[in-house]
Amino acid sequence: MVKMSVLNDALKNIVNAEKAGKRQVLLRPVSKVVVKFLRVMQKHGYINEYEVIDDKRNGKIIVDLNGRLNKCGVISPRFDLALRNFEKTIYQILPSRQFGFVVLTTNQGIMDHE
């Protein structure tokens, strides 16, 4: 069976582990997008540390959780976003101005909305 969205599966595993009160979660398989997304989450303080384990197959990631994450997910299917509509789209997605982050995948890499 082929996984359709590796990032969506990884984020659901993280959120479910947070709700269950776990301190660590194991993510499989590894992808560059997941690693870069975890780097953004670590920069904003939603996770502590993560370790990428290369087992010569698909790899694994062990993420240390700190309990600050409420909800995260993937907007699927991906859609194009014009720069002039960017602020309006951010206000539609986030619950308030001081709460949350939107992480975008662009041809320049993964970045947040700040």
PDB file of N, CA, C and O in Angstrom, residues 44-84:
ATOM      1  N   HIS A  44       9.797  27.318  16.459  1.00  0.00           N
ATOM      2  CA  HIS A  44       8.721  28.026  17.154  1.00  0.00           C
ATOM      3  C   HIS A  44       8.406  27.426  18.517  1.00  0.00           C
ATOM      4  O   HIS A  44       7.523  27.916  19.218  1.00  0.00           O
ATOM      5  N   GLY A  45       9.091  26.350  18.913  1.00  0.00           N
ATOM      6  CA  GLY A  45       8.956  25.813  20.255  1.00  0.00           C
ATOM      7  C   GLY A  45       7.836  24.821  20.451  1.00  0.00           C
ATOM      8  O   GLY A  45       7.450  24.548  21.588  1.00  0.00           O
ATOM      9  N   TYR A  46       7.299  24.242  19.392  1.00  0.00           N
ATOM     10  CA  TYR A  46       6.210  23.276  19.544  1.00  0.00           C
ATOM     11  C   TYR A  46       6.710  21.861  19.811  1.00  0.00           C
ATOM     12  O   TYR A  46       5.963  21.035  20.330  1.00  0.00           O
ATOM     13  N   ILE A  47       7.951  21.568  19.452  1.00  0.00           N
ATOM     14  CA  ILE A  47       8.575  20.293  19.797  1.00  0.00           C
ATOM     15  C   ILE A  47       9.957  20.580  20.356  1.00  0.00           C
ATOM     16  O   ILE A  47      10.524  21.652  20.113  1.00  0.00           O
ATOM     17  N   ASN A  48      10.507  19.633  21.116  1.00  0.00           N
ATOM     18  CA  ASN A  48      11.833  19.843  21.691  1.00  0.00           C
ATOM     19  C   ASN A  48      12.926  19.495  20.693  1.00  0.00           C
ATOM     20  O   ASN A  48      13.593  20.363  20.175  1.00  0.00           O
ATOM     21  N   GLU A  49      13.132  18.231  20.463  1.00  0.00           N
ATOM     22  CA  GLU A  49      14.184  17.789  19.555  1.00  0.00           C
ATOM     23  C   GLU A  49      13.662  16.637  18.725  1.00  0.00           C
ATOM     24  O   GLU A  49      12.666  16.000  19.072  1.00  0.00           O
ATOM     25  N   TYR A  50      14.354  16.370  17.630  1.00  0.00           N
ATOM     26  CA  TYR A  50      14.032  15.206  16.826  1.00  0.00           C
ATOM     27  C   TYR A  50      15.326  14.578  16.337  1.00  0.00           C
ATOM     28  O   TYR A  50      16.347  15.248  16.205  1.00  0.00           O
ATOM     29  N   GLU A  51      15.275  13.284  16.122  1.00  0.00           N
ATOM     30  CA  GLU A  51      16.452  12.532  15.678  1.00  0.00           C
ATOM     31  C   GLU A  51      16.048  11.674  14.484  1.00  0.00           C
ATOM     32  O   GLU A  51      15.087  10.909  14.552  1.00  0.00           O
ATOM     33  N   VAL A  52      16.796  11.813  13.403  1.00  0.00           N
ATOM     34  CA  VAL A  52      16.539  11.034  12.207  1.00  0.00           C
ATOM     35  C   VAL A  52      17.408   9.782  12.253  1.00  0.00           C
ATOM     36  O   VAL A  52      18.625   9.864  12.400  1.00  0.00           O
ATOM     37  N   ILE A  53      16.772   8.611  12.156  1.00  0.00           N
ATOM     38  CA  ILE A  53      17.480   7.338  12.205  1.00  0.00           C
ATOM     39  C   ILE A  53      17.433   6.715  10.813  1.00  0.00           C
ATOM     40  O   ILE A  53      16.350   6.481  10.268  1.00  0.00           O
ATOM     41  N   ASP A  54      18.599   6.453  10.241  1.00  0.00           N
ATOM     42  CA  ASP A  54      18.682   5.838   8.919  1.00  0.00           C
ATOM     43  C   ASP A  54      18.889   4.344   9.096  1.00  0.00           C
ATOM     44  O   ASP A  54      19.951   3.894   9.501  1.00  0.00           O
ATOM     45  N   ASP A  55      17.852   3.554   8.789  1.00  0.00           N
ATOM     46  CA  ASP A  55      17.945   2.109   8.944  1.00  0.00           C
ATOM     47  C   ASP A  55      18.082   1.405   7.587  1.00  0.00           C
ATOM     48  O   ASP A  55      17.763   0.232   7.466  1.00  0.00           O
ATOM     49  N   LYS A  56      18.529   2.123   6.574  1.00  0.00           N
ATOM     50  CA  LYS A  56      18.757   1.596   5.220  1.00  0.00           C
ATOM     51  C   LYS A  56      17.464   1.176   4.530  1.00  0.00           C
ATOM     52  O   LYS A  56      17.496   0.503   3.516  1.00  0.00           O
ATOM     53  N   ARG A  57      16.327   1.548   5.083  1.00  0.00           N
ATOM     54  CA  ARG A  57      15.046   1.290   4.421  1.00  0.00           C
ATOM     55  C   ARG A  57      14.379   2.636   4.191  1.00  0.00           C
ATOM     56  O   ARG A  57      14.836   3.403   3.369  1.00  0.00           O
ATOM     57  N   ASN A  58      13.291   2.881   4.884  1.00  0.00           N
ATOM     58  CA  ASN A  58      12.602   4.165   4.769  1.00  0.00           C
ATOM     59  C   ASN A  58      13.051   5.167   5.820  1.00  0.00           C
ATOM     60  O   ASN A  58      12.816   6.344   5.686  1.00  0.00           O
ATOM     61  N   GLY A  59      13.665   4.701   6.879  1.00  0.00           N
ATOM     62  CA  GLY A  59      14.126   5.579   7.940  1.00  0.00           C
ATOM     63  C   GLY A  59      13.040   5.825   8.973  1.00  0.00           C
ATOM     64  O   GLY A  59      11.875   5.500   8.792  1.00  0.00           O
ATOM     65  N   LYS A  60      13.456   6.421  10.095  1.00  0.00           N
ATOM     66  CA  LYS A  60      12.551   6.738  11.195  1.00  0.00           C
ATOM     67  C   LYS A  60      12.956   8.074  11.779  1.00  0.00           C
ATOM     68  O   LYS A  60      14.114   8.469  11.697  1.00  0.00           O
ATOM     69  N   ILE A  61      12.006   8.730  12.395  1.00  0.00           N
ATOM     70  CA  ILE A  61      12.263   9.971  13.123  1.00  0.00           C
ATOM     71  C   ILE A  61      11.670   9.808  14.514  1.00  0.00           C
ATOM     72  O   ILE A  61      10.513   9.419  14.656  1.00  0.00           O
ATOM     73  N   ILE A  62      12.472  10.097  15.529  1.00  0.00           N
ATOM     74  CA  ILE A  62      11.986  10.111  16.909  1.00  0.00           C
ATOM     75  C   ILE A  62      11.872  11.571  17.334  1.00  0.00           C
ATOM     76  O   ILE A  62      12.850  12.315  17.298  1.00  0.00           O
ATOM     77  N   VAL A  63      10.660  11.970  17.704  1.00  0.00           N
ATOM     78  CA  VAL A  63      10.381  13.363  18.059  1.00  0.00           C
ATOM     79  C   VAL A  63      10.099  13.428  19.548  1.00  0.00           C
ATOM     80  O   VAL A  63       9.267  12.670  20.066  1.00  0.00           O
ATOM     81  N   ASP A  64      10.786  14.345  20.252  1.00  0.00           N
ATOM     82  CA  ASP A  64      10.521  14.604  21.672  1.00  0.00           C
ATOM     83  C   ASP A  64       9.476  15.712  21.770  1.00  0.00           C
ATOM     84  O   ASP A  64       9.684  16.821  21.272  1.00  0.00           O
ATOM     85  N   LEU A  65       8.366  15.414  22.416  1.00  0.00           N
ATOM     86  CA  LEU A  65       7.256  16.357  22.531  1.00  0.00           C
ATOM     87  C   LEU A  65       7.356  17.137  23.827  1.00  0.00           C
ATOM     88  O   LEU A  65       7.911  16.661  24.808  1.00  0.00           O
ATOM     89  N   ASN A  66       6.801  18.362  23.828  1.00  0.00           N
ATOM     90  CA  ASN A  66       6.823  19.152  25.050  1.00  0.00           C
ATOM     91  C   ASN A  66       5.429  19.554  25.518  1.00  0.00           C
ATOM     92  O   ASN A  66       5.295  20.258  26.508  1.00  0.00           O
ATOM     93  N   GLY A  67       4.359  19.144  24.844  1.00  0.00           N
ATOM     94  CA  GLY A  67       3.009  19.412  25.310  1.00  0.00           C
ATOM     95  C   GLY A  67       2.422  20.738  24.899  1.00  0.00           C
ATOM     96  O   GLY A  67       1.354  21.108  25.385  1.00  0.00           O
ATOM     97  N   ARG A  68       3.067  21.487  24.015  1.00  0.00           N
ATOM     98  CA  ARG A  68       2.554  22.794  23.614  1.00  0.00           C
ATOM     99  C   ARG A  68       1.671  22.741  22.383  1.00  0.00           C
ATOM    100  O   ARG A  68       1.043  23.729  22.027  1.00  0.00           O
ATOM    101  N   LEU A  69       1.626  21.617  21.716  1.00  0.00           N
ATOM    102  CA  LEU A  69       0.921  21.524  20.442  1.00  0.00           C
ATOM    103  C   LEU A  69      -0.551  21.209  20.679  1.00  0.00           C
ATOM    104  O   LEU A  69      -0.896  20.250  21.356  1.00  0.00           O
ATOM    105  N   ASN A  70      -1.438  22.046  20.134  1.00  0.00           N
ATOM    106  CA  ASN A  70      -2.873  21.812  20.239  1.00  0.00           C
ATOM    107  C   ASN A  70      -3.407  21.091  19.009  1.00  0.00           C
ATOM    108  O   ASN A  70      -4.102  20.099  19.119  1.00  0.00           O
ATOM    109  N   LYS A  71      -3.081  21.628  17.844  1.00  0.00           N
ATOM    110  CA  LYS A  71      -3.609  21.067  16.610  1.00  0.00           C
ATOM    111  C   LYS A  71      -2.689  21.437  15.466  1.00  0.00           C
ATOM    112  O   LYS A  71      -2.174  22.553  15.411  1.00  0.00           O
ATOM    113  N   CYS A  72      -2.465  20.502  14.568  1.00  0.00           N
ATOM    114  CA  CYS A  72      -1.755  20.817  13.337  1.00  0.00           C
ATOM    115  C   CYS A  72      -2.239  19.846  12.270  1.00  0.00           C
ATOM    116  O   CYS A  72      -2.676  18.740  12.571  1.00  0.00           O
ATOM    117  N   GLY A  73      -2.176  20.286  11.035  1.00  0.00           N
ATOM    118  CA  GLY A  73      -2.668  19.457   9.956  1.00  0.00           C
ATOM    119  C   GLY A  73      -2.218  19.979   8.611  1.00  0.00           C
ATOM    120  O   GLY A  73      -1.532  20.991   8.508  1.00  0.00           O
ATOM    121  N   VAL A  74      -2.632  19.277   7.583  1.00  0.00           N
ATOM    122  CA  VAL A  74      -2.269  19.596   6.208  1.00  0.00           C
ATOM    123  C   VAL A  74      -3.534  20.008   5.471  1.00  0.00           C
ATOM    124  O   VAL A  74      -4.578  19.379   5.624  1.00  0.00           O
ATOM    125  N   ILE A  75      -3.440  21.073   4.689  1.00  0.00           N
ATOM    126  CA  ILE A  75      -4.538  21.454   3.805  1.00  0.00           C
ATOM    127  C   ILE A  75      -4.326  20.713   2.504  1.00  0.00           C
ATOM    128  O   ILE A  75      -3.330  20.922   1.811  1.00  0.00           O
ATOM    129  N   SER A  76      -5.270  19.821   2.209  1.00  0.00           N
ATOM    130  CA  SER A  76      -5.111  18.982   1.035  1.00  0.00           C
ATOM    131  C   SER A  76      -6.415  18.999   0.247  1.00  0.00           C
ATOM    132  O   SER A  76      -7.483  18.940   0.837  1.00  0.00           O
ATOM    133  N   PRO A  77      -6.409  19.113  -1.028  1.00  0.00           N
ATOM    134  CA  PRO A  77      -5.277  19.128  -1.935  1.00  0.00           C
ATOM    135  C   PRO A  77      -4.576  20.487  -1.911  1.00  0.00           C
ATOM    136  O   PRO A  77      -5.174  21.494  -1.547  1.00  0.00           O
ATOM    137  N   ARG A  78      -3.330  20.457  -2.297  1.00  0.00           N
ATOM    138  CA  ARG A  78      -2.559  21.697  -2.338  1.00  0.00           C
ATOM    139  C   ARG A  78      -3.144  22.621  -3.392  1.00  0.00           C
ATOM    140  O   ARG A  78      -3.607  22.181  -4.438  1.00  0.00           O
ATOM    141  N   PHE A  79      -3.124  23.905  -3.114  1.00  0.00           N
ATOM    142  CA  PHE A  79      -3.652  24.856  -4.082  1.00  0.00           C
ATOM    143  C   PHE A  79      -2.686  26.023  -4.221  1.00  0.00           C
ATOM    144  O   PHE A  79      -1.907  26.311  -3.317  1.00  0.00           O
ATOM    145  N   ASP A  80      -2.759  26.684  -5.369  1.00  0.00           N
ATOM    146  CA  ASP A  80      -1.905  27.828  -5.632  1.00  0.00           C
ATOM    147  C   ASP A  80      -2.415  29.032  -4.859  1.00  0.00           C
ATOM    148  O   ASP A  80      -3.625  29.227  -4.715  1.00  0.00           O
ATOM    149  N   LEU A  81      -1.482  29.846  -4.394  1.00  0.00           N
ATOM    150  CA  LEU A  81      -1.820  31.004  -3.588  1.00  0.00           C
ATOM    151  C   LEU A  81      -1.119  32.214  -4.180  1.00  0.00           C
ATOM    152  O   LEU A  81       0.113  32.252  -4.223  1.00  0.00           O
ATOM    153  N   ALA A  82      -1.893  33.185  -4.625  1.00  0.00           N
ATOM    154  CA  ALA A  82      -1.322  34.414  -5.170  1.00  0.00           C
ATOM    155  C   ALA A  82      -0.853  35.302  -4.019  1.00  0.00           C
ATOM    156  O   ALA A  82      -1.422  35.294  -2.924  1.00  0.00           O
ATOM    157  N   LEU A  83       0.187  36.067  -4.277  1.00  0.00           N
ATOM    158  CA  LEU A  83       0.757  36.913  -3.232  1.00  0.00           C
ATOM    159  C   LEU A  83      -0.219  37.997  -2.795  1.00  0.00           C
ATOM    160  O   LEU A  83      -0.261  38.366  -1.624  1.00  0.00           O
ATOM    161  N   ARG A  84      -1.046  38.484  -3.701  1.00  0.00           N
ATOM    162  CA  ARG A  84      -1.993  39.547  -3.342  1.00  0.00           C
ATOM    163  C   ARG A  84      -3.130  39.021  -2.453  1.00  0.00           C
ATOM    164  O   ARG A  84      -3.743  39.778  -1.722  1.00  0.00           O
TER     165      ARG A  84
END
